[in-house]
Coordinates of C-alpha atoms in Angstrom, one line a residue:
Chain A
X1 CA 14.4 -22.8 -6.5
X2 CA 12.2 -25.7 -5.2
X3 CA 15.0 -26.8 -2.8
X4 CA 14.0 -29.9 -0.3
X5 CA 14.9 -28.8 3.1
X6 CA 16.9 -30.6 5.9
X7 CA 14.6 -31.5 8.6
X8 CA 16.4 -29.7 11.0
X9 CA 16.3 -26.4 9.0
X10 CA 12.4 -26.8 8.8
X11 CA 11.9 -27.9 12.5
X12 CA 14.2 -24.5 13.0
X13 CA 12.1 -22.0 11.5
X14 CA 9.2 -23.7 13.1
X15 CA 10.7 -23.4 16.6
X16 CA 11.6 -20.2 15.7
X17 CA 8.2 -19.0 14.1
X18 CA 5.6 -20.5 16.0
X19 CA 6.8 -20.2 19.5
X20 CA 9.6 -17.9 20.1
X21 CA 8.0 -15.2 18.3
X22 CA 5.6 -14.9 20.6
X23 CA 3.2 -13.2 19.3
X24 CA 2.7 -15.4 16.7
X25 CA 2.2 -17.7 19.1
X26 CA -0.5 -15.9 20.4
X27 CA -1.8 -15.5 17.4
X28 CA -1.8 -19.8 16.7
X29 CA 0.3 -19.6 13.5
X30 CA 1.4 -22.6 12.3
X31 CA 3.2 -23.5 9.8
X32 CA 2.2 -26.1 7.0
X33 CA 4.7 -26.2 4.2
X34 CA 8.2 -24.6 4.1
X35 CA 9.7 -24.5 0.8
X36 CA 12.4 -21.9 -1.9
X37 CA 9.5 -21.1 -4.0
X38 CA 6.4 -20.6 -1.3
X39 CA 5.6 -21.4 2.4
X40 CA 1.8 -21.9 3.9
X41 CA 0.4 -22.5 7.1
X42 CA -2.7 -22.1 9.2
X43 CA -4.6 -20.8 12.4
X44 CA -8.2 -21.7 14.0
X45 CA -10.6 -18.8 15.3
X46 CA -10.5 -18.2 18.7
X47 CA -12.7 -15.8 20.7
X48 CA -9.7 -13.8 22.0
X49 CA -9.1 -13.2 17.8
X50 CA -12.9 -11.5 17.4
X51 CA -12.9 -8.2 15.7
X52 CA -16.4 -7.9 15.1
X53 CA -18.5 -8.2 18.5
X54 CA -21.8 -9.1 16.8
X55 CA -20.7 -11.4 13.8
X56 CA -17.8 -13.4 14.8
X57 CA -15.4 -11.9 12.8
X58 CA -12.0 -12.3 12.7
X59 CA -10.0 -9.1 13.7
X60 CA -8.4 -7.4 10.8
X61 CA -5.6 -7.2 13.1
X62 CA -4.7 -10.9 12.9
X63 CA -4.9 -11.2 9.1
X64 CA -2.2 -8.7 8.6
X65 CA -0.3 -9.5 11.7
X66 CA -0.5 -13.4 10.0
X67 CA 0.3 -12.2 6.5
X68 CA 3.0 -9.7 7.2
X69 CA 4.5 -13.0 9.5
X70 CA 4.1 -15.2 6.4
X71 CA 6.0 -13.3 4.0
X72 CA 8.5 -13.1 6.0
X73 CA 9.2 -16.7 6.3
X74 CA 8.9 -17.3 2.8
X75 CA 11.4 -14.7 2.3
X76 CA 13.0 -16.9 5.2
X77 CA 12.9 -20.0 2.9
X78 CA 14.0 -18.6 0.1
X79 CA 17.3 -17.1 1.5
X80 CA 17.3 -20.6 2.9
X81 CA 17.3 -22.3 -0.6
X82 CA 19.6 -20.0 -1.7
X83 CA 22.0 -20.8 0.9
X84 CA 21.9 -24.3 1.1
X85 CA 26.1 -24.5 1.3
X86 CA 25.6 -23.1 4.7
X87 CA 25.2 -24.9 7.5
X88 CA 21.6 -25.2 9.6
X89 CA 22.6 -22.7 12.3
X90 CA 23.9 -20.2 10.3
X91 CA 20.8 -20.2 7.7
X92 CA 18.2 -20.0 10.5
X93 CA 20.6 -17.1 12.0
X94 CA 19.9 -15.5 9.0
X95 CA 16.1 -14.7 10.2
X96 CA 17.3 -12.6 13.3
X97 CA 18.3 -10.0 10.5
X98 CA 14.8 -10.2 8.3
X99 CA 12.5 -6.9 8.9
X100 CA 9.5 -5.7 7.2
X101 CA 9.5 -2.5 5.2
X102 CA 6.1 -2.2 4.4
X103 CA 3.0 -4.0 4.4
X104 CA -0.5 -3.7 2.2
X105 CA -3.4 -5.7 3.2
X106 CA -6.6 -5.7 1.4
X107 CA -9.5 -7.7 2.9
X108 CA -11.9 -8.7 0.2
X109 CA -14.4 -10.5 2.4
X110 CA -15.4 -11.3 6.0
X111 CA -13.1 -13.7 7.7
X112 CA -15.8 -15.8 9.5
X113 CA -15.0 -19.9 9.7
X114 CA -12.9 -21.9 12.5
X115 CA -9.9 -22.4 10.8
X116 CA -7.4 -20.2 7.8
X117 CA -5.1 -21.0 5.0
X118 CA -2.4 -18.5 4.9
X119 CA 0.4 -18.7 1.9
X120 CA 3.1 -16.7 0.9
X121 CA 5.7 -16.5 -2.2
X122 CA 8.7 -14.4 -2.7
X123 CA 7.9 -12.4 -6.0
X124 CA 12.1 -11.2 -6.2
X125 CA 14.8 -12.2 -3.5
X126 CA 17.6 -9.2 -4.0
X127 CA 20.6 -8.7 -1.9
X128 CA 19.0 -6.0 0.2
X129 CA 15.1 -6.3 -1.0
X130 CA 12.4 -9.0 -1.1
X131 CA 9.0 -8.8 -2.5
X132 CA 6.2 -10.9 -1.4
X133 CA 2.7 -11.9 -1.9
X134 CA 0.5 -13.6 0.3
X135 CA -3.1 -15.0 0.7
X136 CA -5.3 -15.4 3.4
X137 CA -8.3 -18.1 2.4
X138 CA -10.9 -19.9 4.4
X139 CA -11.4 -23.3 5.1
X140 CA -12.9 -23.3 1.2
X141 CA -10.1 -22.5 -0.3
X142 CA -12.1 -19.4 -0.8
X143 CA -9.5 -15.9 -0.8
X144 CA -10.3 -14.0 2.4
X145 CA -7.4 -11.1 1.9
X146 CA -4.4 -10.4 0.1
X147 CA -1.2 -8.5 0.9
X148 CA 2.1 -7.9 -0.9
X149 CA 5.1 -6.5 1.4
X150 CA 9.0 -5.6 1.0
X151 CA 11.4 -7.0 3.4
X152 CA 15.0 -5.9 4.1
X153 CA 17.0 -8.8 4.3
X154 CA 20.7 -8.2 5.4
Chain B
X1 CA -15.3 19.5 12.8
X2 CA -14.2 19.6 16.3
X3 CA -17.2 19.1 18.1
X4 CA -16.6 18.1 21.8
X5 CA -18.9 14.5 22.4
X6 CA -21.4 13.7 24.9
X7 CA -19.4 11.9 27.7
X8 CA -22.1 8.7 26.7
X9 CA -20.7 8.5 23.1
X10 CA -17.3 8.8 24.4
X11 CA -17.6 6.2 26.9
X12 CA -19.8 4.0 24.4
X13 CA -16.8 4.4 22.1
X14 CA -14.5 3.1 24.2
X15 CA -16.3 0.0 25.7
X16 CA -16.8 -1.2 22.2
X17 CA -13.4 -0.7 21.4
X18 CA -11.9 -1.6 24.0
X19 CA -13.8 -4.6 25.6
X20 CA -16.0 -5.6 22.8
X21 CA -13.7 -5.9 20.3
X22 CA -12.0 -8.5 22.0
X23 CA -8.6 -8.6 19.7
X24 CA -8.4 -4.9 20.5
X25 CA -8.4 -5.9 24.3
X26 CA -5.7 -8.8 23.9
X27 CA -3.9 -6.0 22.6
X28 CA -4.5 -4.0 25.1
X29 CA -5.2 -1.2 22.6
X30 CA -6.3 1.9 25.3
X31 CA -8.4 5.2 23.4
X32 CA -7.0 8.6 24.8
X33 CA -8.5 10.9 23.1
X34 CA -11.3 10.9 20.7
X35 CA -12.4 13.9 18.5
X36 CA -14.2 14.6 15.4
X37 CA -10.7 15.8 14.0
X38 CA -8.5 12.9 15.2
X39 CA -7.9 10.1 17.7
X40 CA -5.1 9.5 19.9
X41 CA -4.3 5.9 22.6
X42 CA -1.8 3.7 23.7
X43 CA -0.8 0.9 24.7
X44 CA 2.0 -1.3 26.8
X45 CA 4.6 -3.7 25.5
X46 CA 4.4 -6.9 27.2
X47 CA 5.9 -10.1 26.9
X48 CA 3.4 -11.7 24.5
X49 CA 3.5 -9.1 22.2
X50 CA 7.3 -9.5 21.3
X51 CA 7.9 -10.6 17.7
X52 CA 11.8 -10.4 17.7
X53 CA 13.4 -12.4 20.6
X54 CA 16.3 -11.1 20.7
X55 CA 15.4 -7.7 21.1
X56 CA 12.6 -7.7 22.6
X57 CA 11.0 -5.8 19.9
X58 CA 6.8 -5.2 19.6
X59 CA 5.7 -7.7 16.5
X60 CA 4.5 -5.5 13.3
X61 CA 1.4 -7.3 13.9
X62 CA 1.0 -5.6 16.5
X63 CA 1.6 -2.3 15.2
X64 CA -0.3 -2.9 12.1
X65 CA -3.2 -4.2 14.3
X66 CA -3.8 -1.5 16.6
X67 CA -3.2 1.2 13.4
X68 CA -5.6 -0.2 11.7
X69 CA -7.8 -0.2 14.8
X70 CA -7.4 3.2 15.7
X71 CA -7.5 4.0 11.6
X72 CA -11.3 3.0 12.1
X73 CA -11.9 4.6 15.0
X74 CA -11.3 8.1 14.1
X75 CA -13.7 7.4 11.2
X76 CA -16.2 6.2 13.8
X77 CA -15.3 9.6 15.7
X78 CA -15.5 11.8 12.1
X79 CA -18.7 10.0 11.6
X80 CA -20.2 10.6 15.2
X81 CA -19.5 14.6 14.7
X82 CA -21.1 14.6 11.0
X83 CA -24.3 13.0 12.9
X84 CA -24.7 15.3 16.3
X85 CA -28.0 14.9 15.4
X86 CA -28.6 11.7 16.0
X87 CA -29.4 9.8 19.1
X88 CA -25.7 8.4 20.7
X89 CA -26.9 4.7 20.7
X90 CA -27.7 5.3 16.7
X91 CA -24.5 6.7 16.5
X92 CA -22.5 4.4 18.0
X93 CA -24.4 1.5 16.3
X94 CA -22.8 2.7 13.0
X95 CA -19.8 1.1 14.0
X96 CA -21.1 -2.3 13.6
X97 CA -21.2 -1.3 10.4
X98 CA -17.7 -0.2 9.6
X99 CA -14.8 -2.0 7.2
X100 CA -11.3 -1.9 6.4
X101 CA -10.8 -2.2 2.5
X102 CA -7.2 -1.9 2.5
X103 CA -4.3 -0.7 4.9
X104 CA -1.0 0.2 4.5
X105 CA 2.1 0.1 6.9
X106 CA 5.9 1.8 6.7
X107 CA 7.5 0.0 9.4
X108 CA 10.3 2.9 10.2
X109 CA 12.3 2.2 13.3
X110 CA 12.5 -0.9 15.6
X111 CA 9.4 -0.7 18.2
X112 CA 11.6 -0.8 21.5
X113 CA 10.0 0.6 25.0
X114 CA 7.6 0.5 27.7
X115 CA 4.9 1.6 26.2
X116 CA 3.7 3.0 22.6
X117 CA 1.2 6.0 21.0
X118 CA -1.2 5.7 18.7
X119 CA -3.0 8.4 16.2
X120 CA -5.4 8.4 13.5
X121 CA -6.4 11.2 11.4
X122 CA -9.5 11.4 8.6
X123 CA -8.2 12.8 5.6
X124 CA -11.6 12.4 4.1
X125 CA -14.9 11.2 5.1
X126 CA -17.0 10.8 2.1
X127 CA -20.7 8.9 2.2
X128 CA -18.9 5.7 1.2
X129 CA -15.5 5.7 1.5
X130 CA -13.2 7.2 4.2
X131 CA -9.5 7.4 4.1
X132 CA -7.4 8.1 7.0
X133 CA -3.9 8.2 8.0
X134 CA -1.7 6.8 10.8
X135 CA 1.2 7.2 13.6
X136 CA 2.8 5.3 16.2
X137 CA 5.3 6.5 18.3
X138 CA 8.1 5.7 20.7
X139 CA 7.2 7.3 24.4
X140 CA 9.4 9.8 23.5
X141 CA 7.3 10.7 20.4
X142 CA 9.8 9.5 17.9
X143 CA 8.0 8.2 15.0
X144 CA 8.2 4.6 14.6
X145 CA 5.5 3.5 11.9
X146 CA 3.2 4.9 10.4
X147 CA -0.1 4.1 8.2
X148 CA -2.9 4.6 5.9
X149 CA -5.7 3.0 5.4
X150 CA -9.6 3.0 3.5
X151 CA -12.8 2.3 4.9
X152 CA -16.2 1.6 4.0
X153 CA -18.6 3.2 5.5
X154 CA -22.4 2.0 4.9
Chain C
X1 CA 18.7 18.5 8.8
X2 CA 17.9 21.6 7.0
X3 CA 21.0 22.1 5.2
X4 CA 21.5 25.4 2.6
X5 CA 22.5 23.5 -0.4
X6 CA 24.9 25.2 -3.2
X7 CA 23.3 26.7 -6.2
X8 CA 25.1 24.0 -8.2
X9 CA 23.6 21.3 -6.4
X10 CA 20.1 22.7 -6.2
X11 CA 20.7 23.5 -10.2
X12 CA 22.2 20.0 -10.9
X13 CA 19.4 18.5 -9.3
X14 CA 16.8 20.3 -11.1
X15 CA 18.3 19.9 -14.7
X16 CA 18.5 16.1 -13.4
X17 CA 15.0 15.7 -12.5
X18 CA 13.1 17.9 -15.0
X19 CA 15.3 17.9 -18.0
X20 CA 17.0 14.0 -18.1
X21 CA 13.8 12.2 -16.6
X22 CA 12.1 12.5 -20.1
X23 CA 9.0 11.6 -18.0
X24 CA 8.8 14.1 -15.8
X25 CA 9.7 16.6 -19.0
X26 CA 6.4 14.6 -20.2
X27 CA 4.1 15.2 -16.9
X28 CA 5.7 18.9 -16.7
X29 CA 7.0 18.3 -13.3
X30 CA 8.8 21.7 -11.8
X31 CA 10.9 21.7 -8.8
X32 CA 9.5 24.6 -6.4
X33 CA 12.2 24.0 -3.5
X34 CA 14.7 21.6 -2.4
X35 CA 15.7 21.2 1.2
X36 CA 17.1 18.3 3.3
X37 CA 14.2 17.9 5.2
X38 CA 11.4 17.8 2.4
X39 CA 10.8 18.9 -1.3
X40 CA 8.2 20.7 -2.8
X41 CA 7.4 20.9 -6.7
X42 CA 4.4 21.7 -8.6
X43 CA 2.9 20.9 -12.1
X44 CA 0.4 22.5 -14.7
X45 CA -2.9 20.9 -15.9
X46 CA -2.7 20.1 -19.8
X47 CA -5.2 18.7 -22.1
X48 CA -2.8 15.2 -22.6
X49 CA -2.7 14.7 -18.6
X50 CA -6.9 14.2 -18.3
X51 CA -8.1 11.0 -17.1
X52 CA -11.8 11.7 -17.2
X53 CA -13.0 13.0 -20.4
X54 CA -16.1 14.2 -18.9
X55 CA -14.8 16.0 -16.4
X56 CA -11.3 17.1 -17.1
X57 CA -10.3 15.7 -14.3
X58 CA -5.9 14.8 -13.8
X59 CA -5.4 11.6 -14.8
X60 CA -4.7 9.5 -11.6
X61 CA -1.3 8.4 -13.4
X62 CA -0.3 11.7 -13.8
X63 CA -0.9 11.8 -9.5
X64 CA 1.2 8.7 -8.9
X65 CA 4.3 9.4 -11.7
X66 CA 4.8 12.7 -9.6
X67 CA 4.8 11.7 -5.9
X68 CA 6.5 8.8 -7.0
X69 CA 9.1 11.1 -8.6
X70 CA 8.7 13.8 -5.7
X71 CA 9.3 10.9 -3.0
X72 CA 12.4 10.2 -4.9
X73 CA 13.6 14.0 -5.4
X74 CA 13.4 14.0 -1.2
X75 CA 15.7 11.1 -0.4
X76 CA 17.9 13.1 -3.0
X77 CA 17.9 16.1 -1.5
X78 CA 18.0 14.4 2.7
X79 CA 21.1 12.0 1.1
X80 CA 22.5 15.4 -0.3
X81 CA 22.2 17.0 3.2
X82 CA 23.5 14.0 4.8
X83 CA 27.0 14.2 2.4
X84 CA 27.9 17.9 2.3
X85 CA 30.9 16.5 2.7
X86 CA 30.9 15.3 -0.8
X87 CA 31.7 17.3 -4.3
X88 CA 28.6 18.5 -6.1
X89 CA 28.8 16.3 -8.9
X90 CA 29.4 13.0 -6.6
X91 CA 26.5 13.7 -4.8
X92 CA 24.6 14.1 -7.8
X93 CA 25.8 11.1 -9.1
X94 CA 24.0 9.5 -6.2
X95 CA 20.6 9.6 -8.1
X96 CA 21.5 7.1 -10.5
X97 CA 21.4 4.7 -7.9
X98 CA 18.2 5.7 -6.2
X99 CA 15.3 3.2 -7.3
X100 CA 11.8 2.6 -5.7
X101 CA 11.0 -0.4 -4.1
X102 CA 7.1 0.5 -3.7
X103 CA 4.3 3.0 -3.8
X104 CA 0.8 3.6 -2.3
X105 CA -1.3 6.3 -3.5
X106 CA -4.6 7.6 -2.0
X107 CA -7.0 9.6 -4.4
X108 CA -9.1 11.4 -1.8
X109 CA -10.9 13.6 -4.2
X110 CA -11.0 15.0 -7.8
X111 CA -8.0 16.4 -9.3
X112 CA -9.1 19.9 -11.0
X113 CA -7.7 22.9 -11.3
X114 CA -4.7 24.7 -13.5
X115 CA -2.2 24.0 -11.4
X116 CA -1.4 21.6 -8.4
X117 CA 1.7 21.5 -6.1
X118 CA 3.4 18.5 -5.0
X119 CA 5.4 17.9 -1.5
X120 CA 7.4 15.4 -0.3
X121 CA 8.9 14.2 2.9
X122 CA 11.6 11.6 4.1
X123 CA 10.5 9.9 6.9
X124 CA 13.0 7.5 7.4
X125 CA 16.9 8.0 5.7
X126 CA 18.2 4.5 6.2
X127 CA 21.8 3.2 4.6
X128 CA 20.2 1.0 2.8
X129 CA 16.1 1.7 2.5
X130 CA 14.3 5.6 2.8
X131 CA 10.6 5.5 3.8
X132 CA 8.8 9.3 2.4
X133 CA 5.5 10.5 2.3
X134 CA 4.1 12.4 -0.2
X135 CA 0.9 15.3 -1.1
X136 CA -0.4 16.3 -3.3
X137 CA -2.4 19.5 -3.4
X138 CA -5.2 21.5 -5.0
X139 CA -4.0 25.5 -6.0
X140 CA -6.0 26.7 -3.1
X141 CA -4.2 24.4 -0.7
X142 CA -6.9 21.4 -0.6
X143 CA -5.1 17.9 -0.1
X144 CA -6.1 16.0 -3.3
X145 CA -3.6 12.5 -2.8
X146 CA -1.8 11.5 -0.2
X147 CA 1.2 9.0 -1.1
X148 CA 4.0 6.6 0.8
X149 CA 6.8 5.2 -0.2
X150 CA 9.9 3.0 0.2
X151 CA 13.2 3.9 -1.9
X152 CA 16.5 1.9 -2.2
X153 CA 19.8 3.7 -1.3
X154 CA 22.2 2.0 -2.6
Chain D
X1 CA -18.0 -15.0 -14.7
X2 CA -16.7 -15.4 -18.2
X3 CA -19.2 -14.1 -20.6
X4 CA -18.2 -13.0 -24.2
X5 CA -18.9 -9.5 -24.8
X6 CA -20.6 -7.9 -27.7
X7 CA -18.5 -6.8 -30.3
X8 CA -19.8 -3.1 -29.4
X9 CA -19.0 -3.5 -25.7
X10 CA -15.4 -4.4 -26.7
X11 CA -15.0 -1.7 -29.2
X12 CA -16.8 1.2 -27.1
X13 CA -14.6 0.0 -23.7
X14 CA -11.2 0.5 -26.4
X15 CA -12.4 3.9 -27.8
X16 CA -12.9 5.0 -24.1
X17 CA -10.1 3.6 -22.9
X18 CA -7.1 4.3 -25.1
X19 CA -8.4 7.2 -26.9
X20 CA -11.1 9.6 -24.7
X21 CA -8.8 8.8 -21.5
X22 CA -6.2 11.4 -23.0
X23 CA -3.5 10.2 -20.7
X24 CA -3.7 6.4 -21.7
X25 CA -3.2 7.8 -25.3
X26 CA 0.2 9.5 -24.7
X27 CA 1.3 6.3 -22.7
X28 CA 0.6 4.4 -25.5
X29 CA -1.6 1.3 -23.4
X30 CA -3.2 -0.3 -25.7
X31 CA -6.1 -3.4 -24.4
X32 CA -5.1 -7.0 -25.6
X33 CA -8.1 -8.5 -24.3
X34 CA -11.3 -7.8 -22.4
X35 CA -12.9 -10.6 -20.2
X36 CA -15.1 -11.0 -17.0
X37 CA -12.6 -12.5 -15.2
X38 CA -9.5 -10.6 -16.3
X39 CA -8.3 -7.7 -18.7
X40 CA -4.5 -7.2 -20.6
X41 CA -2.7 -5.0 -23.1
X42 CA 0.2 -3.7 -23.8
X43 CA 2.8 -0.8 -24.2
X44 CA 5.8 0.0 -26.3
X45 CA 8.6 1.8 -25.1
X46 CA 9.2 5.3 -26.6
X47 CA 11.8 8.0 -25.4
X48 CA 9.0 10.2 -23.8
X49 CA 8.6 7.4 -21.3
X50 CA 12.1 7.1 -20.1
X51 CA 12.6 7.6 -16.1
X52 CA 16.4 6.4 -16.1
X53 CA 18.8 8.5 -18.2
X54 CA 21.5 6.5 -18.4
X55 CA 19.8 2.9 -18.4
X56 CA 16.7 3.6 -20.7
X57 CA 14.6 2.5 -18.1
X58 CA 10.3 3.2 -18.2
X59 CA 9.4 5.7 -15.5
X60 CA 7.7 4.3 -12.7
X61 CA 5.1 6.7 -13.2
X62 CA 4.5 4.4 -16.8
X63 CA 3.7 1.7 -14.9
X64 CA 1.6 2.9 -12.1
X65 CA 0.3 4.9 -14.5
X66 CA -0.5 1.9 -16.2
X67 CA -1.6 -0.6 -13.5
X68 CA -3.9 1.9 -12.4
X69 CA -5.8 2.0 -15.5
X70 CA -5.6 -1.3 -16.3
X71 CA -7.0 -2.2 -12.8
X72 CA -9.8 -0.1 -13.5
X73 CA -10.7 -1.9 -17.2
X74 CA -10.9 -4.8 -15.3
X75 CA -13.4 -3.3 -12.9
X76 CA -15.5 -1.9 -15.9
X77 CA -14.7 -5.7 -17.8
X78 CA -16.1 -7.2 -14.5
X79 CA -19.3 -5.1 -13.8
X80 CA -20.2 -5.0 -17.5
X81 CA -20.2 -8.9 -17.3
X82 CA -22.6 -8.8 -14.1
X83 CA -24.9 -6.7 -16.3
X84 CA -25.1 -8.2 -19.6
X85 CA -28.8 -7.1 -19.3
X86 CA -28.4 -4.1 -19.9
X87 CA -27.9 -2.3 -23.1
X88 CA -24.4 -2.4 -24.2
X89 CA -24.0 2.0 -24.0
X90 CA -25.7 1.7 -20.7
X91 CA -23.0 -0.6 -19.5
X92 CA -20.4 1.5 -21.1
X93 CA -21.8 4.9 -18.9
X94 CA -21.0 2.7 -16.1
X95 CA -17.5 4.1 -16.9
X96 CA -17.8 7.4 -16.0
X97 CA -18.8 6.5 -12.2
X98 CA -15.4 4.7 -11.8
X99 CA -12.9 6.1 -9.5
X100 CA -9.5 4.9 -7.8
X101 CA -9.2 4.8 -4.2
X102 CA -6.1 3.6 -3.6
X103 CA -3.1 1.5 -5.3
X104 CA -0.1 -0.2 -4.4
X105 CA 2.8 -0.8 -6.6
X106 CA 5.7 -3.0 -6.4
X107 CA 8.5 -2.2 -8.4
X108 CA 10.1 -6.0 -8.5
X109 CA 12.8 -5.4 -11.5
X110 CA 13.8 -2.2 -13.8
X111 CA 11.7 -2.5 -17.0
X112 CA 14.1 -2.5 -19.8
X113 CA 13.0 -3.3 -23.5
X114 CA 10.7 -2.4 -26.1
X115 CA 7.3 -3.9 -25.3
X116 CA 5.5 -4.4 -22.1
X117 CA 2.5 -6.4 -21.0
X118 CA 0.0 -5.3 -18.7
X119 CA -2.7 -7.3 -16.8
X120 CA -5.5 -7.0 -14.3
X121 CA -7.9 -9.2 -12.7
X122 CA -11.0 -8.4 -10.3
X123 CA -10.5 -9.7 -6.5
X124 CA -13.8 -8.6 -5.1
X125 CA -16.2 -6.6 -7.2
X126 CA -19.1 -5.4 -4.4
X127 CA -22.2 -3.2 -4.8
X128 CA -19.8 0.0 -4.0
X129 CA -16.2 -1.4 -3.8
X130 CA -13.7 -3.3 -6.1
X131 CA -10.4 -4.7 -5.8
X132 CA -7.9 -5.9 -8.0
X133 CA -4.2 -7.2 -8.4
X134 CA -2.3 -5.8 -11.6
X135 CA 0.8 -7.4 -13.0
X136 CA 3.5 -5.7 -15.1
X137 CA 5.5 -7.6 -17.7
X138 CA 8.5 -8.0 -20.0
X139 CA 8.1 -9.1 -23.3
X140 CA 10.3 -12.6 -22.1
X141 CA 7.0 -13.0 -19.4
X142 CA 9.0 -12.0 -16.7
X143 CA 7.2 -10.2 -14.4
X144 CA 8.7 -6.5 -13.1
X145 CA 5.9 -5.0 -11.1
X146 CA 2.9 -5.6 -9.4
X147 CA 0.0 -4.0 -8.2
X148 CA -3.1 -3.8 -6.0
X149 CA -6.2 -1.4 -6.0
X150 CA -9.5 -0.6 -4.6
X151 CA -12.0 0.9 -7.1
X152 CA -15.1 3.0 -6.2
X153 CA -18.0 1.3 -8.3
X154 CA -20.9 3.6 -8.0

């Protein structure tokens, strides 16, 4: 499933992830690596992101808003690899039609550092379903959180 | 359990939420109510918060974010009513000392409007653990997500 | 959405769910009643269902099996309400096709007793995804598990 | 984290699990290994465990059921590890204190055939909370389900 992308398909979802959704945006996601089997991508702490007043914590908020944004683009890339017959446009029109189901989120430790890892990788791509797992990790590599969520895709 | 709060604790509560929890704010995550029982706020859609540009739809981040939020502050509120006793700055210092372990989100209907409510509920507030449960709704109070979540609680 | 259903429907249903799902023959799962806009069941504590040999407590499998099967037996009975239009048996034949996509469970306290009931309510009928939520309660009434969960429709 | 357990810690953690836990007998789980870092074992299909008439499929309920526990040998695997000080039926009482909080399933594929694997590793074990991931297997390796917990660690 480890399809190389076009260029234009990757700077696509980019454009598409990182600024016109704009709360991700907000948020300073950006993505890393885009491929079938898995997609990462990053953010840096920012004071408006605090959670935690007295410890500089990142807001819990952020982690699942990143995560649940993550799987979705890996679900993203996999429909992409999956269409690769189709052309550019009409793969990356595919992600107007993406919504999440459900989300989980466990936070296993305190997300204090200046800059996150965040990865995410399609566990089962269906017709109507897709399962994903994602990691949040510190600068370290160290694992921050972990969330699984189900997307309906078209 | 529904003890009416000193207006100090409620207005503690809602600076620390509100302004000191500086995500919360970027949100613009508003309390309404706050009770020993359950917690109820809002807050207004605005441009940044989009995640789908084409409809103009609030980002699941953002919905998972302030649930989560408001999750933990009904178990701030089911805490302050277990400790009437106390002082309200020792009460309201236990919230420094509150976690999310996990969350959970159904994301039921498209977030579309003006402006959104929030509830949290305790289901149970035990001396380490507390477990509560979640809605956000449409201005019309259709139900539009909803969530549940565990916290620690020192 | 509070549709009377036939007696055939209602019996199908019940010979479906307690008779042909071996495992919920297994966990002793009884169908208390069945309406479009939530289900209720309840099951009996037996010696094979304990988790804690100390304190006979339900095993927590036994906790998520049922809602699981209750969240299930509601997006039944809400698609059976939905299709009145439909012959018994072609409703019924719906089931077959029901599957769940995921499951959260909260334990919020110790599952002991004789006998516990077990509700179960659709959020969210979709045509392709149902969102319930589940409970899971003590004899006298006491909320023992909460649970969510996402079905596919097909 | 990977200590090798006494023979007695191995043998006394089985007994407990797959005999005294009465509900983990009738489902048959039986533990393949036992390890700091990480716990699995296994199940065979039998006609009690059925969920889909017509397909032979396991119940859900089987492999929540299943996760759950094995999520929670993991925790006991993990905590007896951090305590290899004390004596080995001390470490074994530890058992008794364990508790689920919550769980997440996702059911990725139907789980069809005669011989499932189960495994669990420890996330995060703290002073009072735990979390693990679980995963769910066909005999092929393919994986069906997964699963996420928080634990109570007294």
């Amino acid at each position: 499933m480890n399809t190389p992308f076009e260029p234009q398909f990757v700077d696509g979802l980019k454009h598409i992830f990182e600024q016109r959704i704009v709360f991700n945006r907000l948020l300073g996601l950006r993505i890393a690596e885009v491929a079938g089997d898995g997609v990462s991508g990053h953010l840096e702490m920012r004071p408006e992101l605090v959670g935690h007043y007295s410890h500089q914590r990142l807001h819990g908020g952020v982690i699942s808003a990143g995560l649940d944004a993550m799987g979705g683009l890996a679900v993203m890339a996999a429909i992409g690899a999956r269409h690769m017959d189709e052309a550019v446009l009409q793969r990356l029109h595919r992600f107007g039609k993406l919504g999440t189901i459900d989300l989980r989120i466990d936070y296993l430790r305190p997300a204090i550092g200046e800059r996150f890892e965040l990865r995410a990788q399609v566990l089962r791509l269906g017709s109507r379903v897709a399962s994903t797992r994602m990691e949040f990790l510190g600068a370290d590599g160290k694992l921050l959180s972990t969330g699984a969520a189900a997307y309906i895709v078209s």
